[in-house]
Every structure is written in C-alpha cells, then in structure tokens.
PDB file of C-alpha atoms in Angstrom:
ATOM      1  CA  UNK H   1     119.610 -86.753 -17.455  1.00 35.00           C
ATOM      2  CA  UNK H   2     122.458 -84.908 -19.390  1.00 47.00           C
ATOM      3  CA  UNK H   3     124.947 -85.959 -16.684  1.00 47.00           C
ATOM      4  CA  UNK H   4     123.774 -89.521 -16.996  1.00 46.00           C
ATOM      5  CA  UNK H   5     124.278 -89.222 -20.819  1.00 43.00           C
ATOM      6  CA  UNK H   6     127.657 -87.742 -20.543  1.00 47.00           C
ATOM      7  CA  UNK H   7     128.653 -90.679 -18.220  1.00 46.00           C
ATOM      8  CA  UNK H   8     127.431 -93.620 -20.501  1.00 50.00           C
ATOM      9  CA  UNK H   9     129.712 -92.155 -23.171  1.00 84.00           C
ATOM     10  CA  UNK H  10     132.622 -93.320 -20.792  1.00 91.00           C
ATOM     11  CA  UNK H  11     133.168 -96.976 -19.870  1.00 95.00           C
ATOM     12  CA  UNK H  12     135.726 -96.100 -17.427  1.00 97.00           C
ATOM     13  CA  UNK H  13     136.365 -92.813 -15.291  1.00 97.00           C
ATOM     14  CA  UNK H  14     138.479 -91.769 -12.276  1.00 97.00           C
ATOM     15  CA  UNK H  15     137.151 -88.310 -10.782  1.00 97.00           C
ATOM     16  CA  UNK H  16     139.119 -86.492  -8.491  1.00 97.00           C
ATOM     17  CA  UNK H  17     141.393 -89.481  -7.443  1.00 98.00           C
ATOM     18  CA  UNK H  18     143.664 -88.828  -4.553  1.00 97.00           C
ATOM     19  CA  UNK H  19     146.113 -91.387  -3.109  1.00 97.00           C
ATOM     20  CA  UNK H  20     148.487 -90.636   0.149  1.00 95.00           C
ATOM     21  CA  UNK H  21     151.585 -92.787   1.418  1.00 93.00           C
ATOM     22  CA  UNK H  22     152.005 -91.149   4.758  1.00 89.00           C
ATOM     23  CA  UNK H  23     152.574 -87.380   4.079  1.00 86.00           C
ATOM     24  CA  UNK H  24     153.428 -88.028   0.369  1.00 90.00           C
ATOM     25  CA  UNK H  25     150.715 -87.288  -2.359  1.00 93.00           C
ATOM     26  CA  UNK H  26     151.086 -89.956  -4.869  1.00 95.00           C
ATOM     27  CA  UNK H  27     147.775 -88.875  -6.771  1.00 97.00           C
ATOM     28  CA  UNK H  28     146.209 -85.492  -6.421  1.00 96.00           C
ATOM     29  CA  UNK H  29     142.840 -84.721  -7.965  1.00 97.00           C
ATOM     30  CA  UNK H  30     143.368 -86.949 -11.154  1.00 97.00           C
ATOM     31  CA  UNK H  31     140.569 -86.821 -13.604  1.00 97.00           C
ATOM     32  CA  UNK H  32     140.403 -89.533 -16.399  1.00 96.00           C
ATOM     33  CA  UNK H  33     138.111 -91.187 -18.795  1.00 96.00           C
ATOM     34  CA  UNK H  34     137.981 -93.667 -21.470  1.00 97.00           C
ATOM     35  CA  UNK H  35     135.341 -94.313 -24.040  1.00 95.00           C
ATOM     36  CA  UNK H  36     134.295 -97.651 -25.636  1.00 95.00           C
ATOM     37  CA  UNK H  37     136.648 -98.409 -28.510  1.00 96.00           C
ATOM     38  CA  UNK H  38     139.243 -95.908 -27.565  1.00 96.00           C
ATOM     39  CA  UNK H  39     143.008 -96.481 -27.081  1.00 97.00           C
ATOM     40  CA  UNK H  40     144.324 -93.975 -24.343  1.00 97.00           C
ATOM     41  CA  UNK H  41     147.937 -93.595 -23.508  1.00 97.00           C
ATOM     42  CA  UNK H  42     149.146 -92.936 -20.076  1.00 97.00           C
ATOM     43  CA  UNK H  43     152.556 -91.492 -19.911  1.00 94.00           C
ATOM     44  CA  UNK H  44     155.019 -89.568 -17.385  1.00 92.00           C
ATOM     45  CA  UNK H  45     158.166 -89.871 -15.481  1.00 90.00           C
ATOM     46  CA  UNK H  46     159.241 -92.491 -13.149  1.00 89.00           C
ATOM     47  CA  UNK H  47     157.250 -91.636  -9.645  1.00 90.00           C
ATOM     48  CA  UNK H  48     154.479 -89.767 -11.545  1.00 93.00           C
ATOM     49  CA  UNK H  49     151.698 -91.942 -10.179  1.00 95.00           C
ATOM     50  CA  UNK H  50     150.970 -94.256 -13.063  1.00 96.00           C
ATOM     51  CA  UNK H  51     150.905 -97.629 -11.560  1.00 94.00           C
ATOM     52  CA  UNK H  52     149.286 -96.497  -8.493  1.00 96.00           C
ATOM     53  CA  UNK H  53     146.528 -94.979 -10.621  1.00 97.00           C
ATOM     54  CA  UNK H  54     146.100 -98.223 -11.972  1.00 97.00           C
ATOM     55  CA  UNK H  55     145.834 -99.999  -8.899  1.00 97.00           C
ATOM     56  CA  UNK H  56     142.860 -97.700  -8.032  1.00 98.00           C
ATOM     57  CA  UNK H  57     141.264 -98.327 -11.432  1.00 98.00           C
ATOM     58  CA  UNK H  58     141.504-102.084 -11.073  1.00 97.00           C
ATOM     59  CA  UNK H  59     140.526-102.127  -7.108  1.00 97.00           C
ATOM     60  CA  UNK H  60     143.809-103.212  -5.590  1.00 96.00           C
ATOM     61  CA  UNK H  61     144.099 -99.840  -3.750  1.00 96.00           C
ATOM     62  CA  UNK H  62     141.083 -97.569  -2.668  1.00 96.00           C
ATOM     63  CA  UNK H  63     141.571 -94.087  -2.925  1.00 97.00           C
ATOM     64  CA  UNK H  64     141.726 -91.490  -0.059  1.00 97.00           C
ATOM     65  CA  UNK H  65     139.729 -89.122  -2.142  1.00 97.00           C
ATOM     66  CA  UNK H  66     137.706 -89.392  -5.252  1.00 97.00           C
ATOM     67  CA  UNK H  67     136.304 -92.380  -7.160  1.00 97.00           C
ATOM     68  CA  UNK H  68     136.023 -94.698  -9.950  1.00 98.00           C
ATOM     69  CA  UNK H  69     133.026 -95.452 -12.314  1.00 96.00           C
ATOM     70  CA  UNK H  70     132.625 -98.341 -14.453  1.00 95.00           C
ATOM     71  CA  UNK H  71     129.747 -98.008 -17.114  1.00 92.00           C
ATOM     72  CA  UNK H  72     128.748 -94.981 -15.028  1.00 92.00           C
ATOM     73  CA  UNK H  73     128.437 -97.041 -11.843  1.00 93.00           C
ATOM     74  CA  UNK H  74     130.350 -96.124  -8.746  1.00 96.00           C
ATOM     75  CA  UNK H  75     132.863 -98.997  -8.267  1.00 97.00           C
ATOM     76  CA  UNK H  76     135.266 -97.262  -5.881  1.00 97.00           C
ATOM     77  CA  UNK H  77     134.767 -99.836  -3.058  1.00 95.00           C
ATOM     78  CA  UNK H  78     134.388-102.730  -5.219  1.00 96.00           C
ATOM     79  CA  UNK H  79     136.965-105.532  -5.279  1.00 95.00           C
ATOM     80  CA  UNK H  80     139.429-106.491  -8.235  1.00 94.00           C
ATOM     81  CA  UNK H  81     137.325-109.879  -8.702  1.00 90.00           C
ATOM     82  CA  UNK H  82     134.151-108.231  -8.995  1.00 91.00           C
ATOM     83  CA  UNK H  83     135.638-105.541 -11.438  1.00 93.00           C
ATOM     84  CA  UNK H  84     136.841-108.354 -13.537  1.00 90.00           C
ATOM     85  CA  UNK H  85     133.814-110.169 -13.558  1.00 86.00           C
ATOM     86  CA  UNK H  86     132.125-106.915 -14.855  1.00 89.00           C
ATOM     87  CA  UNK H  87     134.678-106.953 -17.967  1.00 90.00           C
ATOM     88  CA  UNK H  88     137.859-105.207 -16.218  1.00 94.00           C
ATOM     89  CA  UNK H  89     141.110-106.692 -17.329  1.00 94.00           C
ATOM     90  CA  UNK H  90     144.608-105.894 -16.383  1.00 95.00           C
ATOM     91  CA  UNK H  91     148.451-106.745 -16.912  1.00 95.00           C
ATOM     92  CA  UNK H  92     151.489-105.743 -14.844  1.00 93.00           C
ATOM     93  CA  UNK H  93     154.801-104.350 -15.106  1.00 89.00           C
ATOM     94  CA  UNK H  94     156.278-107.657 -13.701  1.00 88.00           C
ATOM     95  CA  UNK H  95     154.967-110.547 -15.625  1.00 86.00           C
ATOM     96  CA  UNK H  96     152.419-112.443 -13.604  1.00 88.00           C
ATOM     97  CA  UNK H  97     152.120-115.836 -15.721  1.00 93.00           C
ATOM     98  CA  UNK H  98     151.866-119.411 -14.403  1.00 93.00           C
ATOM     99  CA  UNK H  99     155.201-120.325 -15.563  1.00 93.00           C
ATOM    100  CA  UNK H 100     154.850-124.074 -14.839  1.00 94.00           C
ATOM    101  CA  UNK H 101     151.758-124.321 -17.215  1.00 95.00           C
ATOM    102  CA  UNK H 102     151.608-124.153 -20.981  1.00 96.00           C
ATOM    103  CA  UNK H 103     150.774-121.120 -22.880  1.00 96.00           C
ATOM    104  CA  UNK H 104     147.534-122.653 -24.126  1.00 94.00           C
ATOM    105  CA  UNK H 105     146.674-123.542 -20.179  1.00 93.00           C
ATOM    106  CA  UNK H 106     147.201-120.055 -19.005  1.00 94.00           C
ATOM    107  CA  UNK H 107     144.650-119.092 -21.291  1.00 93.00           C
ATOM    108  CA  UNK H 108     142.338-121.801 -20.283  1.00 88.00           C
ATOM    109  CA  UNK H 109     142.902-120.962 -16.439  1.00 87.00           C
ATOM    110  CA  UNK H 110     141.777-117.231 -17.152  1.00 86.00           C
ATOM    111  CA  UNK H 111     138.274-118.512 -18.257  1.00 83.00           C
ATOM    112  CA  UNK H 112     137.599-120.507 -14.935  1.00 76.00           C
ATOM    113  CA  UNK H 113     134.984-118.370 -13.897  1.00 65.00           C
ATOM    114  CA  UNK H 114     132.190-119.452 -11.240  1.00 52.00           C
ATOM    115  CA  UNK H 115     129.065-117.121 -11.249  1.00 46.00           C
ATOM    116  CA  UNK H 116     130.669-114.831 -13.560  1.00 47.00           C
ATOM    117  CA  UNK H 117     129.452-111.809 -15.262  1.00 47.00           C
ATOM    118  CA  UNK H 118     128.230-111.435 -18.947  1.00 48.00           C
ATOM    119  CA  UNK H 119     129.341-112.142 -22.245  1.00 54.00           C
ATOM    120  CA  UNK H 120     131.595-115.201 -22.722  1.00 57.00           C
ATOM    121  CA  UNK H 121     132.001-115.936 -18.837  1.00 57.00           C
ATOM    122  CA  UNK H 122     127.959-116.187 -18.913  1.00 59.00           C
ATOM    123  CA  UNK H 123     128.127-118.632 -21.768  1.00 62.00           C
ATOM    124  CA  UNK H 124     130.490-120.832 -20.011  1.00 60.00           C
ATOM    125  CA  UNK H 125     128.646-120.838 -16.703  1.00 58.00           C
ATOM    126  CA  UNK H 126     125.582-122.038 -18.783  1.00 62.00           C
ATOM    127  CA  UNK H 127     127.304-124.964 -20.710  1.00 62.00           C
ATOM    128  CA  UNK H 128     125.306-127.942 -20.270  1.00 62.00           C
ATOM    129  CA  UNK H 129     128.061-130.325 -19.303  1.00 73.00           C
ATOM    130  CA  UNK H 130     131.760-130.370 -18.030  1.00 71.00           C
ATOM    131  CA  UNK H 131     132.595-131.710 -21.418  1.00 77.00           C
ATOM    132  CA  UNK H 132     131.129-128.695 -23.415  1.00 77.00           C
ATOM    133  CA  UNK H 133     132.584-126.335 -20.736  1.00 72.00           C
ATOM    134  CA  UNK H 134     135.984-127.552 -21.399  1.00 77.00           C
ATOM    135  CA  UNK H 135     135.526-127.558 -25.057  1.00 80.00           C
ATOM    136  CA  UNK H 136     134.563-123.991 -25.175  1.00 80.00           C
ATOM    137  CA  UNK H 137     137.530-122.919 -23.145  1.00 82.00           C
ATOM    138  CA  UNK H 138     139.838-124.681 -25.394  1.00 86.00           C
ATOM    139  CA  UNK H 139     138.534-123.395 -28.731  1.00 88.00           C
ATOM    140  CA  UNK H 140     138.365-119.763 -27.319  1.00 87.00           C
ATOM    141  CA  UNK H 141     142.045-120.461 -26.305  1.00 91.00           C
ATOM    142  CA  UNK H 142     143.195-121.471 -29.717  1.00 92.00           C
ATOM    143  CA  UNK H 143     141.137-118.443 -31.170  1.00 92.00           C
ATOM    144  CA  UNK H 144     142.921-115.851 -29.196  1.00 94.00           C
ATOM    145  CA  UNK H 145     146.340-117.537 -29.585  1.00 95.00           C
ATOM    146  CA  UNK H 146     145.824-117.220 -33.305  1.00 94.00           C
ATOM    147  CA  UNK H 147     144.844-113.625 -32.984  1.00 93.00           C
ATOM    148  CA  UNK H 148     147.780-112.804 -30.844  1.00 95.00           C
ATOM    149  CA  UNK H 149     150.164-114.641 -33.311  1.00 93.00           C
ATOM    150  CA  UNK H 150     150.962-117.360 -30.588  1.00 95.00           C
ATOM    151  CA  UNK H 151     149.440-120.575 -31.979  1.00 93.00           C
ATOM    152  CA  UNK H 152     153.019-121.922 -32.384  1.00 95.00           C
ATOM    153  CA  UNK H 153     153.735-121.688 -28.673  1.00 96.00           C
ATOM    154  CA  UNK H 154     150.561-123.269 -27.375  1.00 95.00           C
ATOM    155  CA  UNK H 155     152.347-126.235 -25.825  1.00 95.00           C
ATOM    156  CA  UNK H 156     155.382-124.186 -24.510  1.00 96.00           C
ATOM    157  CA  UNK H 157     155.794-123.485 -21.056  1.00 97.00           C
ATOM    158  CA  UNK H 158     155.082-120.044 -20.064  1.00 96.00           C
ATOM    159  CA  UNK H 159     158.056-119.857 -17.732  1.00 95.00           C
ATOM    160  CA  UNK H 160     160.367-120.848 -20.408  1.00 96.00           C
ATOM    161  CA  UNK H 161     159.648-117.860 -22.948  1.00 96.00           C
ATOM    162  CA  UNK H 162     161.717-114.927 -23.660  1.00 95.00           C
ATOM    163  CA  UNK H 163     160.240-111.498 -22.260  1.00 95.00           C
ATOM    164  CA  UNK H 164     158.484-110.313 -25.378  1.00 94.00           C
ATOM    165  CA  UNK H 165     156.733-113.341 -26.083  1.00 96.00           C
ATOM    166  CA  UNK H 166     155.748-113.691 -22.302  1.00 96.00           C
ATOM    167  CA  UNK H 167     154.285-110.205 -22.781  1.00 96.00           C
ATOM    168  CA  UNK H 168     152.045-111.454 -25.537  1.00 96.00           C
ATOM    169  CA  UNK H 169     150.895-114.190 -23.501  1.00 97.00           C
ATOM    170  CA  UNK H 170     149.911-111.864 -20.681  1.00 96.00           C
ATOM    171  CA  UNK H 171     147.938-109.795 -23.224  1.00 96.00           C
ATOM    172  CA  UNK H 172     146.270-113.056 -24.479  1.00 96.00           C
ATOM    173  CA  UNK H 173     145.394-114.032 -21.315  1.00 94.00           C
ATOM    174  CA  UNK H 174     143.958-110.837 -20.409  1.00 94.00           C
ATOM    175  CA  UNK H 175     141.638-111.127 -23.299  1.00 93.00           C
ATOM    176  CA  UNK H 176     140.866-114.855 -23.378  1.00 90.00           C
ATOM    177  CA  UNK H 177     137.500-113.621 -21.830  1.00 87.00           C
ATOM    178  CA  UNK H 178     136.774-110.618 -23.916  1.00 88.00           C
ATOM    179  CA  UNK H 179     137.177-107.477 -21.790  1.00 92.00           C
ATOM    180  CA  UNK H 180     135.002-104.216 -21.922  1.00 93.00           C
ATOM    181  CA  UNK H 181     138.112-102.439 -20.401  1.00 96.00           C
ATOM    182  CA  UNK H 182     141.905-103.547 -20.741  1.00 97.00           C
ATOM    183  CA  UNK H 183     144.585-101.747 -18.581  1.00 98.00           C
ATOM    184  CA  UNK H 184     147.997-102.481 -20.109  1.00 97.00           C
ATOM    185  CA  UNK H 185     151.136-101.682 -17.693  1.00 96.00           C
ATOM    186  CA  UNK H 186     154.173-101.328 -19.854  1.00 95.00           C
ATOM    187  CA  UNK H 187     153.078-104.110 -22.361  1.00 95.00           C
ATOM    188  CA  UNK H 188     155.846-103.509 -24.928  1.00 95.00           C
ATOM    189  CA  UNK H 189     158.596-103.779 -22.150  1.00 92.00           C
ATOM    190  CA  UNK H 190     161.506-106.239 -23.530  1.00 92.00           C
ATOM    191  CA  UNK H 191     159.796-106.673 -26.956  1.00 94.00           C
ATOM    192  CA  UNK H 192     161.156-106.624 -30.421  1.00 95.00           C
ATOM    193  CA  UNK H 193     160.233-104.034 -32.907  1.00 95.00           C
ATOM    194  CA  UNK H 194     158.207-106.959 -34.780  1.00 95.00           C
ATOM    195  CA  UNK H 195     156.592-107.892 -31.363  1.00 95.00           C
ATOM    196  CA  UNK H 196     155.656-104.170 -30.917  1.00 96.00           C
ATOM    197  CA  UNK H 197     153.921-104.090 -34.070  1.00 96.00           C
ATOM    198  CA  UNK H 198     151.899-107.652 -33.295  1.00 95.00           C
ATOM    199  CA  UNK H 199     150.950-105.924 -30.022  1.00 96.00           C
ATOM    200  CA  UNK H 200     149.733-102.854 -31.495  1.00 97.00           C
ATOM    201  CA  UNK H 201     147.643-104.687 -34.119  1.00 96.00           C
ATOM    202  CA  UNK H 202     145.887-106.794 -31.503  1.00 96.00           C
ATOM    203  CA  UNK H 203     145.424-103.691 -29.446  1.00 97.00           C
ATOM    204  CA  UNK H 204     144.180-101.841 -32.373  1.00 96.00           C
ATOM    205  CA  UNK H 205     141.733-104.877 -33.270  1.00 95.00           C
ATOM    206  CA  UNK H 206     140.268-104.847 -29.574  1.00 95.00           C
ATOM    207  CA  UNK H 207     139.286-101.313 -29.801  1.00 96.00           C
ATOM    208  CA  UNK H 208     138.108-100.796 -33.240  1.00 95.00           C
ATOM    209  CA  UNK H 209     136.406-104.319 -33.803  1.00 93.00           C
ATOM    210  CA  UNK H 210     135.197-105.443 -30.349  1.00 92.00           C
ATOM    211  CA  UNK H 211     134.671-102.069 -28.733  1.00 94.00           C
ATOM    212  CA  UNK H 212     137.097-102.544 -25.941  1.00 95.00           C
ATOM    213  CA  UNK H 213     138.204 -99.489 -24.126  1.00 97.00           C
ATOM    214  CA  UNK H 214     142.274 -99.848 -23.640  1.00 98.00           C
ATOM    215  CA  UNK H 215     144.256 -97.741 -21.119  1.00 98.00           C
ATOM    216  CA  UNK H 216     147.974 -98.044 -21.750  1.00 96.00           C
ATOM    217  CA  UNK H 217     150.934 -97.062 -19.606  1.00 96.00           C
ATOM    218  CA  UNK H 218     154.305 -97.259 -21.438  1.00 93.00           C
ATOM    219  CA  UNK H 219     157.686 -95.732 -21.481  1.00 90.00           C
ATOM    220  CA  UNK H 220     158.129 -96.088 -25.152  1.00 92.00           C
ATOM    221  CA  UNK H 221     156.767 -92.591 -25.952  1.00 91.00           C
ATOM    222  CA  UNK H 222     157.007 -93.257 -29.710  1.00 92.00           C
ATOM    223  CA  UNK H 223     155.040 -96.411 -29.268  1.00 95.00           C
ATOM    224  CA  UNK H 224     152.264 -94.347 -27.762  1.00 95.00           C
ATOM    225  CA  UNK H 225     152.050 -91.655 -29.791  1.00 93.00           C
ATOM    226  CA  UNK H 226     151.706 -93.900 -32.795  1.00 94.00           C
ATOM    227  CA  UNK H 227     149.140 -96.140 -31.289  1.00 96.00           C
ATOM    228  CA  UNK H 228     146.871 -93.889 -29.076  1.00 96.00           C
ATOM    229  CA  UNK H 229     144.258 -91.614 -30.150  1.00 91.00           C
ATOM    230  CA  UNK H 230     144.335 -89.851 -27.026  1.00 95.00           C
ATOM    231  CA  UNK H 231     147.269 -89.254 -24.387  1.00 96.00           C
ATOM    232  CA  UNK H 232     147.224 -88.289 -20.643  1.00 96.00           C
ATOM    233  CA  UNK H 233     150.506 -86.958 -18.923  1.00 95.00           C
ATOM    234  CA  UNK H 234     150.915 -87.256 -15.269  1.00 95.00           C
ATOM    235  CA  UNK H 235     153.651 -85.629 -13.284  1.00 93.00           C
ATOM    236  CA  UNK H 236     154.272 -85.495  -9.745  1.00 92.00           C
ATOM    237  CA  UNK H 237     150.755 -87.195  -9.168  1.00 94.00           C
ATOM    238  CA  UNK H 238     148.925 -84.526 -11.015  1.00 95.00           C
ATOM    239  CA  UNK H 239     147.647 -84.488 -14.744  1.00 96.00           C
ATOM    240  CA  UNK H 240     149.939 -82.277 -16.384  1.00 94.00           C
ATOM    241  CA  UNK H 241     148.421 -82.429 -19.970  1.00 94.00           C
ATOM    242  CA  UNK H 242     145.880 -84.134 -22.131  1.00 94.00           C
ATOM    243  CA  UNK H 243     144.845 -84.260 -25.499  1.00 95.00           C
ATOM    244  CA  UNK H 244     145.511 -85.760 -28.899  1.00 94.00           C
ATOM    245  CA  UNK H 245     149.066 -87.040 -29.599  1.00 91.00           C
ATOM    246  CA  UNK H 246     150.266 -84.233 -31.636  1.00 91.00           C
ATOM    247  CA  UNK H 247     148.675 -81.933 -28.965  1.00 94.00           C
ATOM    248  CA  UNK H 248     150.583 -83.552 -26.091  1.00 92.00           C
ATOM    249  CA  UNK H 249     153.944 -83.790 -28.148  1.00 89.00           C
ATOM    250  CA  UNK H 250     153.831 -80.049 -28.647  1.00 90.00           C
ATOM    251  CA  UNK H 251     152.784 -79.197 -25.413  1.00 91.00           C
ATOM    252  CA  UNK H 252     155.790 -77.138 -23.623  1.00 90.00           C
ATOM    253  CA  UNK H 253     154.841 -78.238 -20.033  1.00 88.00           C
ATOM    254  CA  UNK H 254     155.338 -81.809 -21.375  1.00 89.00           C
ATOM    255  CA  UNK H 255     158.489 -81.165 -23.071  1.00 84.00           C
ATOM    256  CA  UNK H 256     160.007 -79.424 -20.198  1.00 82.00           C
ATOM    257  CA  UNK H 257     158.951 -82.262 -17.532  1.00 73.00           C
ATOM    258  CA  UNK H 258     159.145 -85.538 -19.727  1.00 75.00           C
ATOM    259  CA  UNK H 259     159.895 -85.322 -23.491  1.00 68.00           C
ATOM    260  CA  UNK H 260     162.742 -82.908 -23.475  1.00 63.00           C
ATOM    261  CA  UNK H 261     163.252 -80.590 -26.175  1.00 54.00           C
ATOM    262  CA  UNK H 262     163.556 -83.082 -29.053  1.00 48.00           C
ATOM    263  CA  UNK H 263     160.280 -84.726 -28.619  1.00 47.00           C
ATOM    264  CA  UNK H 264     159.627 -87.635 -30.911  1.00 47.00           C
TER     265      UNK H 264
END
C-alpha cells in the first residue's frame, strides 16, 4: 500500500532507464519523477541523453532497461498515441508545425480525436452533432490562443512565422486538448526575452492552475533556474545531480561538468 501511495504522488516516472546504441550507453540507470502541478527542468551538456530520455518517456523509443510509469501504471510498451490519449503531450527540438495550415487550424487538428481518452477529448467524442463538435474545437482553439498571446496570429500560416512565434504555436497546439503531462524540448530556442516571458507565464499557469506536470529540456540555464521548482542534471547518460534550482546551481559536480565556475 505504501508503495502504491508513493507512486500516486507522481504522474510520470522513469525507473532505471537504460538505452544503448550499439556499444554506446546513451542512458544508464536514469530515475526521474514529476508530480502533478510541478515544473521540473532537465539540463545537461550536448549528448547527455536528454532527448533520448524524452523519446523513451513519450514512447518513441523503448528502453533496453528499466521502464516508464504514467499515473502509476507501467506504459513502457505503450505507443506514443496511447500515451497521448491518456494525457501526455510533447514538443520537439525541430519544429513540427503544419506549415500550410493557419495557426488556428493547427490547434483544431490537435483536437481531432477518435475514441480518445478523458477530459476534453471525451467531451468532443460525445458531441451530439458534427456541427457541435466543430464549434467546440474552434472555441477551445480561440481560448488557448488568447492564453498564449497568439490570438492576433490565428489566421496566419504557421510556416510563415518567425521562430519564436512558431515555438509558442507548438506549445499552444500541445495544450489544445489539456494535458496531464507536458514534455517541452527546448521550447525557448529562438525566442526573444518578451516571448520567453510569455512562455514562462503559460507554463506556470498550466502547472499552478491546471495541475499539469511539466518536464522541460532547455539550454537557457537561467530560464530553467527561474522557472523550475526542481532541476535534474544529466551527464553522459547518467543523473549527475537533482534538487532545487539553488541546490543544483551550487553543486560542484554540476559546475565542473556543465555550468562552469561562474554559475548563473
């Protein structure tokens, strides 16, 4: 019972995850857990294994060792689609927008569920008519665009947007159907300071007001330290350190491996 109660405190867990590419260990014995309503940062030098870990968590890659739990259930062998239907969303380092669709239509497409999970997806599937279904999707899209500061861009083609705005559209699309777990892979890349502030505000709202668990990979260490309540550091495929932002920033091992002597 205690073990079950402990697991229920976390919405997402990686336990002893290992991944090999031939003779190279990309990940070795990685443990990580994120609670509902928490923003957790994942940092480390290039090649540390951050994106590989995201691939394992989101179901794109199966680990060679260890497993993944979602809401306490083992989902190690579940597909990315199954995980998405049960509340997991992810963005990527390389932009994955539908460039020939408008910003608004990118969000509408993200709600095109068939036999989806719970929450808003279930409400959509239960819509009595196609017209009601379409109206619900459009209304939800407009609300998310307002929350993300993108309502003025609703009619613009996504492929014509500058990088920072396109990143915000990716975030908006990821939360068009409210997630339980959100994996953000370098979301602030290419953003201006103002755009990063908007990104941080949206992420905080998701965690604080909607109880979403957010795991954030980002090379802008100052941004991570300001936004995240807890930080995990990967180096050479292993967890080098974890703790609060202040604890990680002061850790000599982290300074030597990643932050340098003049930590932010």
